[in-house]
GROMACS .gro file of C-alpha atoms in nm:
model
  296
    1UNK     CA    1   9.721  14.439  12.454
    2UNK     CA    2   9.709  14.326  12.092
    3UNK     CA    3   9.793  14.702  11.973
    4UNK     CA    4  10.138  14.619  12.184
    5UNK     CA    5  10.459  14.691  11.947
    6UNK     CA    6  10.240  14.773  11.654
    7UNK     CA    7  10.004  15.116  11.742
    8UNK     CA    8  10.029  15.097  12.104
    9UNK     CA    9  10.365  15.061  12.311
   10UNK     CA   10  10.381  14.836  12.649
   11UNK     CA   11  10.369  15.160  12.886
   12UNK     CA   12  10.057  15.277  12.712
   13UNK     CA   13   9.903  14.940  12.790
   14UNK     CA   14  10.001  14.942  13.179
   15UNK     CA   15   9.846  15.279  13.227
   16UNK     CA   16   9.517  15.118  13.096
   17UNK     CA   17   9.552  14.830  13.322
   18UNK     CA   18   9.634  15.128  13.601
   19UNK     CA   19   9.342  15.310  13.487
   20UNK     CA   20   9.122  14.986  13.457
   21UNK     CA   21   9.243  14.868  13.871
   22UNK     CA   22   9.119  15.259  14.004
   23UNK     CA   23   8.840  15.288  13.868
   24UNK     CA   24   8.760  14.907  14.006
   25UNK     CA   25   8.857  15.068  14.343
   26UNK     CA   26   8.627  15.382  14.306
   27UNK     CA   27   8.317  15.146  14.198
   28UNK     CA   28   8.374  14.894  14.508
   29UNK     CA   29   8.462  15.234  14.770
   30UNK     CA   30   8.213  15.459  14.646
   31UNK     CA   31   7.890  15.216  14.586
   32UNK     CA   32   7.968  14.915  14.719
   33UNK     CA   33   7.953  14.672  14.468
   34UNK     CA   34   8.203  14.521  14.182
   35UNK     CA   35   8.098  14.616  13.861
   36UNK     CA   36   7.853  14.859  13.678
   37UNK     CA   37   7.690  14.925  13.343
   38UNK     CA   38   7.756  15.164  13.109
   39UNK     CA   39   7.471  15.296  13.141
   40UNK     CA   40   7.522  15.458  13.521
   41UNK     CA   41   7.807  15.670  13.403
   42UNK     CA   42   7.737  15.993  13.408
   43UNK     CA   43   7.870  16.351  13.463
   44UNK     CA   44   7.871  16.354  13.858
   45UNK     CA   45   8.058  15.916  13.839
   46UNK     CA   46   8.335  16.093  13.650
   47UNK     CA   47   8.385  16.377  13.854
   48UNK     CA   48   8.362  16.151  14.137
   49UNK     CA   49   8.656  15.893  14.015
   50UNK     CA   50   8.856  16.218  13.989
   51UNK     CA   51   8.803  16.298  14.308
   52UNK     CA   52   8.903  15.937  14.424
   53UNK     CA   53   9.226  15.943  14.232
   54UNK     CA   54   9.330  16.311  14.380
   55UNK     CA   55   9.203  16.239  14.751
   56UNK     CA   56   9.357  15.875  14.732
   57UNK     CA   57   9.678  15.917  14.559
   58UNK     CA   58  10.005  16.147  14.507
   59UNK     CA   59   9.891  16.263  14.212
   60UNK     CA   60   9.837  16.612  14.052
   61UNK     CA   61   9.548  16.762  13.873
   62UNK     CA   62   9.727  16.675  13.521
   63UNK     CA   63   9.804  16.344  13.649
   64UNK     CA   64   9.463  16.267  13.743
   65UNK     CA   65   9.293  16.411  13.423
   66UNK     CA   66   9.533  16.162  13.250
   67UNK     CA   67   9.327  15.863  13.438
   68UNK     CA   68   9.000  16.050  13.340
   69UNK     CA   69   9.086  16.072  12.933
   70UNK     CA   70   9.196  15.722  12.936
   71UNK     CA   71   8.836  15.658  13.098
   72UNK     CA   72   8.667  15.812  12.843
   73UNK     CA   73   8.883  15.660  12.543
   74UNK     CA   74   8.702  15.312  12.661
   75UNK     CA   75   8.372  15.490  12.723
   76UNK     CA   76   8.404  15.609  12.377
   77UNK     CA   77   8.438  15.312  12.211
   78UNK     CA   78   8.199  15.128  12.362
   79UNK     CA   79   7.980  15.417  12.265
   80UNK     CA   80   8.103  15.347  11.882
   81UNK     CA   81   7.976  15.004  11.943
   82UNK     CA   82   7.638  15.105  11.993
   83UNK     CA   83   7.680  14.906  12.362
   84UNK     CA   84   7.535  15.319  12.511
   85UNK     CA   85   7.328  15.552  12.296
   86UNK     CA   86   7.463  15.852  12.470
   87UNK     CA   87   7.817  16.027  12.526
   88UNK     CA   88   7.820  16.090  12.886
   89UNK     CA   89   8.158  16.253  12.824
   90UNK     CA   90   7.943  16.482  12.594
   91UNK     CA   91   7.882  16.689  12.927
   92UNK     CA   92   8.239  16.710  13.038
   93UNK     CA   93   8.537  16.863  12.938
   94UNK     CA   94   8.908  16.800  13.024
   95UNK     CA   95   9.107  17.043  13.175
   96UNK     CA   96   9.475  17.038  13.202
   97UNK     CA   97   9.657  17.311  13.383
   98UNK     CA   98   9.927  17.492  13.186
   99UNK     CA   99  10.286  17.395  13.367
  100UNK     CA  100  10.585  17.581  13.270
  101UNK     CA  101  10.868  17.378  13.111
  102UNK     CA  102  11.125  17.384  13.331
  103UNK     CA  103  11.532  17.363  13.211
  104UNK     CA  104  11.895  17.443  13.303
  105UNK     CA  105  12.050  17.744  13.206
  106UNK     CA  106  12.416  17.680  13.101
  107UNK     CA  107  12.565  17.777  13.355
  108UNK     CA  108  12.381  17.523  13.596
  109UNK     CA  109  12.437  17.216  13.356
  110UNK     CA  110  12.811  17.330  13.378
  111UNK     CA  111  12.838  17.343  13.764
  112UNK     CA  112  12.623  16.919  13.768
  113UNK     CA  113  12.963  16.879  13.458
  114UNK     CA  114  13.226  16.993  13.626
  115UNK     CA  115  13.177  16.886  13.959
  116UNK     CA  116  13.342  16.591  14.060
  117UNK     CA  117  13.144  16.336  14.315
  118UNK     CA  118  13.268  16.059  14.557
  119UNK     CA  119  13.010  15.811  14.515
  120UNK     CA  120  12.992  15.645  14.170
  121UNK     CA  121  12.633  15.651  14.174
  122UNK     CA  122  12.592  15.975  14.154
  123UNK     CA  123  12.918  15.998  13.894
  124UNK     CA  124  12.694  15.780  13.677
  125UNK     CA  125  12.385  15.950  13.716
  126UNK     CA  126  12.546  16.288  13.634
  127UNK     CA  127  12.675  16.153  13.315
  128UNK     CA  128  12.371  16.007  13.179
  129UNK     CA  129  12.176  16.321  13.231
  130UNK     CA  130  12.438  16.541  13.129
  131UNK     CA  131  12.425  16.322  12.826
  132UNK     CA  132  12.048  16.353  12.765
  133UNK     CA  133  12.112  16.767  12.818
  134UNK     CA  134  12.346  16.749  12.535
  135UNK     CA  135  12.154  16.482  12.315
  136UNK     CA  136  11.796  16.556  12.399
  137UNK     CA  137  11.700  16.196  12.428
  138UNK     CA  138  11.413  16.105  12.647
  139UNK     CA  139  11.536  15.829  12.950
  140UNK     CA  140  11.370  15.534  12.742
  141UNK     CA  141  11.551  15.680  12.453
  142UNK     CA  142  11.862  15.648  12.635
  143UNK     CA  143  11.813  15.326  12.796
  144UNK     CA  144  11.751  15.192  12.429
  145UNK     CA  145  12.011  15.325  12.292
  146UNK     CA  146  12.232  15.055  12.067
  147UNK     CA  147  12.554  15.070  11.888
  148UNK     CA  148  12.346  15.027  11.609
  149UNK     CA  149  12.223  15.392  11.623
  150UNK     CA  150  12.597  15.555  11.629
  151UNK     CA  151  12.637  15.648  11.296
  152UNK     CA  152  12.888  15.784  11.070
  153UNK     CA  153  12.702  16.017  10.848
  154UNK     CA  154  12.780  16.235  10.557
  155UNK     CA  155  12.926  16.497  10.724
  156UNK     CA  156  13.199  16.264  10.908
  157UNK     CA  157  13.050  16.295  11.210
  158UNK     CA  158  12.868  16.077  11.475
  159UNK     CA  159  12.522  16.103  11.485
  160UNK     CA  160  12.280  15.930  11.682
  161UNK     CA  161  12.001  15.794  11.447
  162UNK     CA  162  11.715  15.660  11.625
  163UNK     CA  163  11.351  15.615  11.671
  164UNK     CA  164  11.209  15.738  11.950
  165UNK     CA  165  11.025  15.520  12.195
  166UNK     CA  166  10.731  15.746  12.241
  167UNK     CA  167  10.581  15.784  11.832
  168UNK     CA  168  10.797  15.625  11.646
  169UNK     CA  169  10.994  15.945  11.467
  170UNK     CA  170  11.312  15.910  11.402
  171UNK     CA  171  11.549  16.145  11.572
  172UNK     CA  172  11.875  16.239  11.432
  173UNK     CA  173  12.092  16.446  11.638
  174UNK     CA  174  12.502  16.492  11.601
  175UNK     CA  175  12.690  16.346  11.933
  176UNK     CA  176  12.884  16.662  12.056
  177UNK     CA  177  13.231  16.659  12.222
  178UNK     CA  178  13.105  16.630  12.526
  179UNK     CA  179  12.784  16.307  12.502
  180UNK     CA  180  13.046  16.143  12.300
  181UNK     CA  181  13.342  16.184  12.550
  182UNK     CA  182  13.077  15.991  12.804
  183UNK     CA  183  12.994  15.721  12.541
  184UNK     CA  184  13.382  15.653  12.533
  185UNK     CA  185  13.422  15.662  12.939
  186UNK     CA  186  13.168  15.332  12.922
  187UNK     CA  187  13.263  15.167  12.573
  188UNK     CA  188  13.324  14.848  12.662
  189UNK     CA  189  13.283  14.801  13.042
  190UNK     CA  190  12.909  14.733  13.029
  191UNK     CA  191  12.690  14.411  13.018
  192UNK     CA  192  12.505  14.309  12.732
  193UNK     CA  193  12.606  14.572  12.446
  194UNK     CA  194  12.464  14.858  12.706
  195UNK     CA  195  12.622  15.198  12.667
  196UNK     CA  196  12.578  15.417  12.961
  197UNK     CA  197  12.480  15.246  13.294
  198UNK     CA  198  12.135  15.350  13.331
  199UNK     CA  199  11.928  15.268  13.633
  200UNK     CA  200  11.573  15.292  13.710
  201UNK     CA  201  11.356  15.618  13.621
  202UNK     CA  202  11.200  15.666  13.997
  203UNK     CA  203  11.601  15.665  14.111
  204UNK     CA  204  11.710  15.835  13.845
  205UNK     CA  205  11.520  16.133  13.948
  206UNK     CA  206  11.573  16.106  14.319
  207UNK     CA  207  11.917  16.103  14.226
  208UNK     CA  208  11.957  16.425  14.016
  209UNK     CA  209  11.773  16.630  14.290
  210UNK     CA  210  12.018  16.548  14.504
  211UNK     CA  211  12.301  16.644  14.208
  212UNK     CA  212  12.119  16.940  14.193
  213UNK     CA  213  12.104  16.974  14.575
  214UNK     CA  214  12.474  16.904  14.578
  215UNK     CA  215  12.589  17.176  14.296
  216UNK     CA  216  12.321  17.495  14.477
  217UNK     CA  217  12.099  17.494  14.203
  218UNK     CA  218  11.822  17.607  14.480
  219UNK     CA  219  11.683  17.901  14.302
  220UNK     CA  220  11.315  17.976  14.435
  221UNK     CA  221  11.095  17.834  14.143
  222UNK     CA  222  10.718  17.940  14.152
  223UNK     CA  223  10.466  17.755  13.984
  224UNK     CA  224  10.149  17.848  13.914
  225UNK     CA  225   9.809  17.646  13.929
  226UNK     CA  226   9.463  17.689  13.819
  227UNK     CA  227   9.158  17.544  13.934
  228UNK     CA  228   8.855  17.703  13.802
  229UNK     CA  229   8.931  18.073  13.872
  230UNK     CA  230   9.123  17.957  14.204
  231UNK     CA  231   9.506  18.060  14.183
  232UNK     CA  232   9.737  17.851  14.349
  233UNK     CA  233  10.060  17.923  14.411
  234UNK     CA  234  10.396  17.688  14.463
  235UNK     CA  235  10.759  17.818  14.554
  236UNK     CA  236  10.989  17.489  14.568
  237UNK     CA  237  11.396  17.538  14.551
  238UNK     CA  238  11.498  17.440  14.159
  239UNK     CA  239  11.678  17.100  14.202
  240UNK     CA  240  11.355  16.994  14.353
  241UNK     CA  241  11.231  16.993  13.975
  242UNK     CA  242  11.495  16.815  13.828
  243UNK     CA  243  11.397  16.501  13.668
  244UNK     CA  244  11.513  16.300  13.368
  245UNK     CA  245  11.310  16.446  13.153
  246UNK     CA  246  11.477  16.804  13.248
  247UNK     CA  247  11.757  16.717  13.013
  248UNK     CA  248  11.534  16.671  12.713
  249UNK     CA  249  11.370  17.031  12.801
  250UNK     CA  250  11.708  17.146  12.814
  251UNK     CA  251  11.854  17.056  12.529
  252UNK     CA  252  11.533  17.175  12.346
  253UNK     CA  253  11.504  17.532  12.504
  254UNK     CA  254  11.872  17.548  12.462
  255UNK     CA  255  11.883  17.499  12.103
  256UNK     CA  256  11.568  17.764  12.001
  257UNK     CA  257  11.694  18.000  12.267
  258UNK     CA  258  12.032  18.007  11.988
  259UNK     CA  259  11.755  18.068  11.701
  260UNK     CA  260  11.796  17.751  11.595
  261UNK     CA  261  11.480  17.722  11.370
  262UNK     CA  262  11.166  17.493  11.527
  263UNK     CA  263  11.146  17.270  11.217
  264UNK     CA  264  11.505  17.190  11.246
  265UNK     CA  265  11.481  17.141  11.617
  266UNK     CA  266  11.171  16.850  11.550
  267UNK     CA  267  11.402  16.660  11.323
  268UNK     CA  268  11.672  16.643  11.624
  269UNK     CA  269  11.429  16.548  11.857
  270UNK     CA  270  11.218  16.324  11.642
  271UNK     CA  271  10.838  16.565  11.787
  272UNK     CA  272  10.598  16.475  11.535
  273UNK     CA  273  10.374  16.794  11.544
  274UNK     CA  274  10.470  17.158  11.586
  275UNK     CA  275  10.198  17.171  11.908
  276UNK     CA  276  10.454  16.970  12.119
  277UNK     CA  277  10.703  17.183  12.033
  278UNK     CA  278  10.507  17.539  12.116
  279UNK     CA  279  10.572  17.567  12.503
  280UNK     CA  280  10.958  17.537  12.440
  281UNK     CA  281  10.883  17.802  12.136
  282UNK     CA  282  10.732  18.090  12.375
  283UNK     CA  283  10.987  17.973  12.705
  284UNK     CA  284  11.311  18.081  12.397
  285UNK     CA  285  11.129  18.351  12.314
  286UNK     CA  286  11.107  18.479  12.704
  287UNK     CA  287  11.491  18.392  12.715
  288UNK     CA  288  11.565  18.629  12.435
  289UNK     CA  289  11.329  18.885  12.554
  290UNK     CA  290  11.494  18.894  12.849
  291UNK     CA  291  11.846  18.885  12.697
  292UNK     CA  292  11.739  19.173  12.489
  293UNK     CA  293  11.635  19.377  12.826
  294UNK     CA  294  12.034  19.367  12.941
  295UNK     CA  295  12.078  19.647  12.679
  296UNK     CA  296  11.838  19.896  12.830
   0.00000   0.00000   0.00000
């Protein structure tokens, strides 16, 4: 809590507290009593609270290993601090499944654009993720988003200069025709110096499946899962993958798709390490490949 707007932001500090209220929910199902020492923990009590979170919760594998890393961050410590003379996370190892990035092609995010909706809600919705497609901003990026960080830079264009929520790297991306067109539509008509009208993240995402529902962006998507050597396959219909964080993706397997060089990419997006941006690196370089094949 003290790390809190220094090293550490607020969200990183609820999924502590999160992690800290499950595991007090595995200790009192799974033996009965309220606490433990350090000292039980071993390989079969984590495997165990993973187990707990999957069978308990709507959760997937990635999701729960996320619970299990935060464990053993406070294990960890407390091993530092001489309070156990052992590692029981010595013994096991995190796995987290590969999941393909999934993104628009152009002519989807032209079909959400260009359609016009009756309800308002959804009107607004489109626009602020059409807006993160075309700025790459993350949705606490966007909901942050000041006057402040419109810019006239050297080149006499707008740019939006800003540090992202997430690490602290400061993005700086030009505001295209079309993001800046949206900023215009709301200039002015919102409370408290807000820009777009953003709404919560859980409806924001309910709401651009059903954008993508709306436009026929239902191409069969399959996803493929690993546990152990098990193979486990998913088909879902696209728009069922559409969340807020699909115009970020976008924008970023948009731009290296064009060649646009990696490095140059980072400093739009504000990644601080070139392992973030690998994924989007080999999904551009399957784009292209498959570009290339038209000519055969």
């Amino acid at each position: 809590a003290l790390k809190v707007g220094k090293t550490a932001t607020q969200k990183t500090y609820t999924r502590y507290e999160l992690t800290k209220n499950r595991l007090a929910e595995y200790i009192h199902n799974k033996y009965n009593v309220e606490d433990i020492t350090f000292r039980e923990i071993n390989v079969v009590f984590i495997e165990g609270f993973y187990l707990f979170i999957r069978e308990n919760y709507p959760c997937t594998h990635n999701t729960a290993m996320k619970f299990i890393q935060r464990f053993r961050t406070v294990v960890l410590f407390a091993h530092n601090l001489g309070l156990i003379t052992f590692n029981p996370f010595g013994a096991y190892k995190l796995k987290f499944e590969y999941v393909e990035r999934d993104f628009l092609e152009q002519a989807e995010l032209d079909r959400i654009y260009q359609k016009t909706f009756a309800s308002k809600r959804l009107e607004q919705v489109r626009d602020i993720f059409i807006f993160s497609c075309y700025t790459g901003l993350s949705y606490v990026d966007v909901c942050e988003l000041t006057p402040e960080n419109i810019r006239l830079s050297f080149d006499g264009n707008l740019w939006i200069i800003k540090k992202r929520h997430k690490t602290s790297v400061t993005s700086n991306i030009r505001l295209l025709d079309i993001p800046k067109s949206i900023l215009q539509k709301y200039d002015g008509k919102l409370p408290n110096g807000k820009l777009l009208p953003v709404i919560s993240n859980q409806k924001m995402n309910k709401n651009i499946k059903e954008l993508g529902r709306l436009v026929g962006i239902d191409t069969p998507v399959r996803i493929t899962q690993y546990r152990g050597n098990e193979r486990i396959d998913h088909v879902y219909p696209k728009y069922e993958l559409l969340c807020t964080h699909t115009g970020r993706k976008t924008f970023i397997c948009k731009a290296l798709s064009l060649g646009i060089a990696p490095n140059v990419v980072m400093k739009w997006t504000g990644h601080s390490d070139y392992k973030a941006m690998k994924p989007y690196i080999d999904i551009a370089d399957s784009v292209r490949a498959n570009a290339m094949s038209l000519f055969d």
